[in-house]
Amino acid sequence: QIQLVESGGGLVQAGGSLRLSCAASGRIFSINDMGWYRQAPGKQRELVATITNGGTTNYADDVKGRFTISRDNAKKMVYLQMNSLKPEDTAVYYCNAEVVPRAYHTSRPFWGQGTQITVSS
């Protein structure tokens, strides 16, 4: 069974930093794109950042210059370094991975359980 497990959430003051980690486990042949999404109360889930298996990154406009996504392909992990946090960054953050479970199979999206980030003003 393929699982994504996030860690690193918590409470931080505005201007502070946090680092999220997400580990993929299970029967995995390879992983294509990995990413972070977030969902604030009363809002839809939105993209934060993505990274291809070659290292190409993409960021939402409101996190550019503050957040950095990275990954370790050998460890099947993705990270999100969040600096200069703002109260509007408060949300549940979800890890996402496009996983190829077996050779010659198409990838499928998997999600972590989510981790709460609360930024106090």
Tab-separated table of C-alpha atoms in Angstrom:
chain	number	residue	atom	x	y	z
A	1	GLN	CA	0.000	0.000	0.000
A	2	ILE	CA	1.387	3.373	-0.995
A	3	GLN	CA	1.373	6.060	1.668
A	4	LEU	CA	2.503	9.652	1.989
A	5	VAL	CA	3.232	10.877	5.497
A	6	GLU	CA	3.832	14.547	6.269
A	7	SER	CA	5.653	15.974	9.262
A	8	GLY	CA	6.837	19.358	10.481
A	9	GLY	CA	3.634	21.309	10.954
A	10	GLY	CA	2.830	23.454	13.932
A	11	LEU	CA	2.342	26.930	15.322
A	12	VAL	CA	4.711	29.742	14.430
A	13	GLN	CA	4.718	33.526	14.755
A	14	ALA	CA	4.506	35.740	11.709
A	15	GLY	CA	7.919	36.142	10.143
A	16	GLY	CA	9.043	32.741	11.349
A	17	SER	CA	10.029	29.617	9.458
A	18	LEU	CA	8.953	26.003	9.252
A	19	ARG	CA	10.076	23.035	7.217
A	20	LEU	CA	7.649	20.364	6.069
A	21	SER	CA	8.715	16.888	5.077
A	22	CYS	CA	6.799	14.180	3.250
A	23	ALA	CA	7.887	10.577	2.907
A	24	ALA	CA	6.453	8.186	0.335
A	25	SER	CA	6.459	4.481	1.113
A	26	GLY	CA	5.077	1.242	-0.252
A	27	ARG	CA	5.325	-0.507	-3.576
A	28	ILE	CA	6.671	2.335	-5.722
A	29	PHE	CA	8.428	1.963	-9.054
A	30	SER	CA	9.003	5.686	-9.535
A	31	ILE	CA	7.559	9.083	-8.694
A	32	ASN	CA	6.900	11.814	-11.219
A	33	ASP	CA	5.821	15.217	-9.917
A	34	MET	CA	5.628	15.872	-6.188
A	35	GLY	CA	4.068	18.881	-4.581
A	36	TRP	CA	2.482	20.712	-1.708
A	37	TYR	CA	-1.054	22.013	-1.584
A	38	ARG	CA	-2.939	23.793	1.165
A	39	GLN	CA	-6.506	24.323	2.245
A	40	ALA	CA	-7.599	27.123	4.539
A	41	PRO	CA	-10.944	27.038	6.370
A	42	GLY	CA	-13.793	27.780	3.988
A	43	LYS	CA	-11.543	27.733	0.929
A	44	GLN	CA	-10.690	25.262	-1.790
A	45	ARG	CA	-7.450	23.348	-1.819
A	46	GLU	CA	-4.820	25.288	-3.739
A	47	LEU	CA	-1.395	24.614	-5.171
A	48	VAL	CA	1.579	25.853	-3.183
A	49	ALA	CA	4.525	24.381	-5.076
A	50	THR	CA	5.439	21.450	-7.279
A	51	ILE	CA	8.674	19.834	-8.369
A	52	THR	CA	9.369	17.384	-11.175
A	53	ASN	CA	11.637	14.382	-10.765
A	54	GLY	CA	14.210	16.392	-12.693
A	55	GLY	CA	14.030	19.254	-10.208
A	56	THR	CA	11.977	21.809	-12.121
A	57	THR	CA	9.916	23.826	-9.674
A	58	ASN	CA	6.704	25.801	-9.842
A	59	TYR	CA	5.287	28.104	-7.165
A	60	ALA	CA	2.069	29.908	-6.437
A	61	ASP	CA	2.567	33.633	-6.815
A	62	ASP	CA	1.952	34.425	-3.160
A	63	VAL	CA	4.715	32.112	-1.918
A	64	LYS	CA	7.403	32.911	-4.486
A	65	GLY	CA	10.559	34.105	-2.800
A	66	ARG	CA	9.420	32.827	0.598
A	67	PHE	CA	8.934	29.070	0.107
A	68	THR	CA	11.342	26.565	-1.407
A	69	ILE	CA	10.394	23.063	-2.526
A	70	SER	CA	12.980	20.319	-2.856
A	71	ARG	CA	13.076	16.549	-3.084
A	72	ASP	CA	15.330	13.579	-2.490
A	73	ASN	CA	14.517	10.989	-5.126
A	74	ALA	CA	16.544	8.245	-3.473
A	75	LYS	CA	14.660	8.689	-0.196
A	76	LYS	CA	11.306	9.306	-1.929
A	77	MET	CA	10.866	12.517	0.027
A	78	VAL	CA	9.749	16.037	-0.704
A	79	TYR	CA	10.313	19.092	1.463
A	80	LEU	CA	8.891	22.570	1.788
A	81	GLN	CA	10.991	25.238	3.455
A	82	MET	CA	8.708	28.105	4.458
A	83	ASN	CA	10.236	31.428	5.462
A	84	SER	CA	8.725	34.810	6.278
A	85	LEU	CA	5.454	33.149	7.166
A	86	LYS	CA	2.300	35.253	7.223
A	87	PRO	CA	-1.024	34.697	8.995
A	88	GLU	CA	-2.613	34.112	5.585
A	89	ASP	CA	-0.380	31.041	5.177
A	90	THR	CA	-2.437	29.358	7.891
A	91	ALA	CA	-3.924	26.182	6.423
A	92	VAL	CA	-3.721	22.431	6.328
A	93	TYR	CA	-0.833	21.516	4.056
A	94	TYR	CA	-1.031	18.356	1.961
A	95	CYS	CA	1.707	16.444	0.226
A	96	ASN	CA	0.975	15.078	-3.241
A	97	ALA	CA	2.869	12.647	-5.438
A	98	GLU	CA	2.244	11.196	-8.876
A	99	VAL	CA	3.323	7.614	-8.256
A	100	VAL	CA	4.079	4.932	-10.832
A	101	PRO	CA	3.404	1.726	-8.886
A	102	ARG	CA	4.898	-0.694	-11.397
A	103	ALA	CA	6.974	-0.479	-14.548
A	104	TYR	CA	4.986	0.464	-17.670
A	105	HIS	CA	2.009	1.567	-15.572
A	106	THR	CA	0.605	5.061	-15.621
A	107	SER	CA	1.054	7.296	-12.606
A	108	ARG	CA	-1.675	7.882	-10.042
A	109	PRO	CA	-2.014	10.740	-7.559
A	110	PHE	CA	-1.577	10.046	-3.868
A	111	TRP	CA	-2.151	12.432	-0.981
A	112	GLY	CA	-0.874	12.693	2.540
A	113	GLN	CA	-3.175	13.116	5.510
A	114	GLY	CA	-2.346	16.800	5.899
A	115	THR	CA	-0.516	18.787	8.530
A	116	GLN	CA	-1.757	21.973	10.183
A	117	ILE	CA	0.251	25.164	9.888
A	118	THR	CA	-0.912	28.069	12.036
A	119	VAL	CA	0.796	31.433	11.767
A	120	SER	CA	-0.026	33.877	14.546
A	121	SER	CA	0.147	37.643	14.065
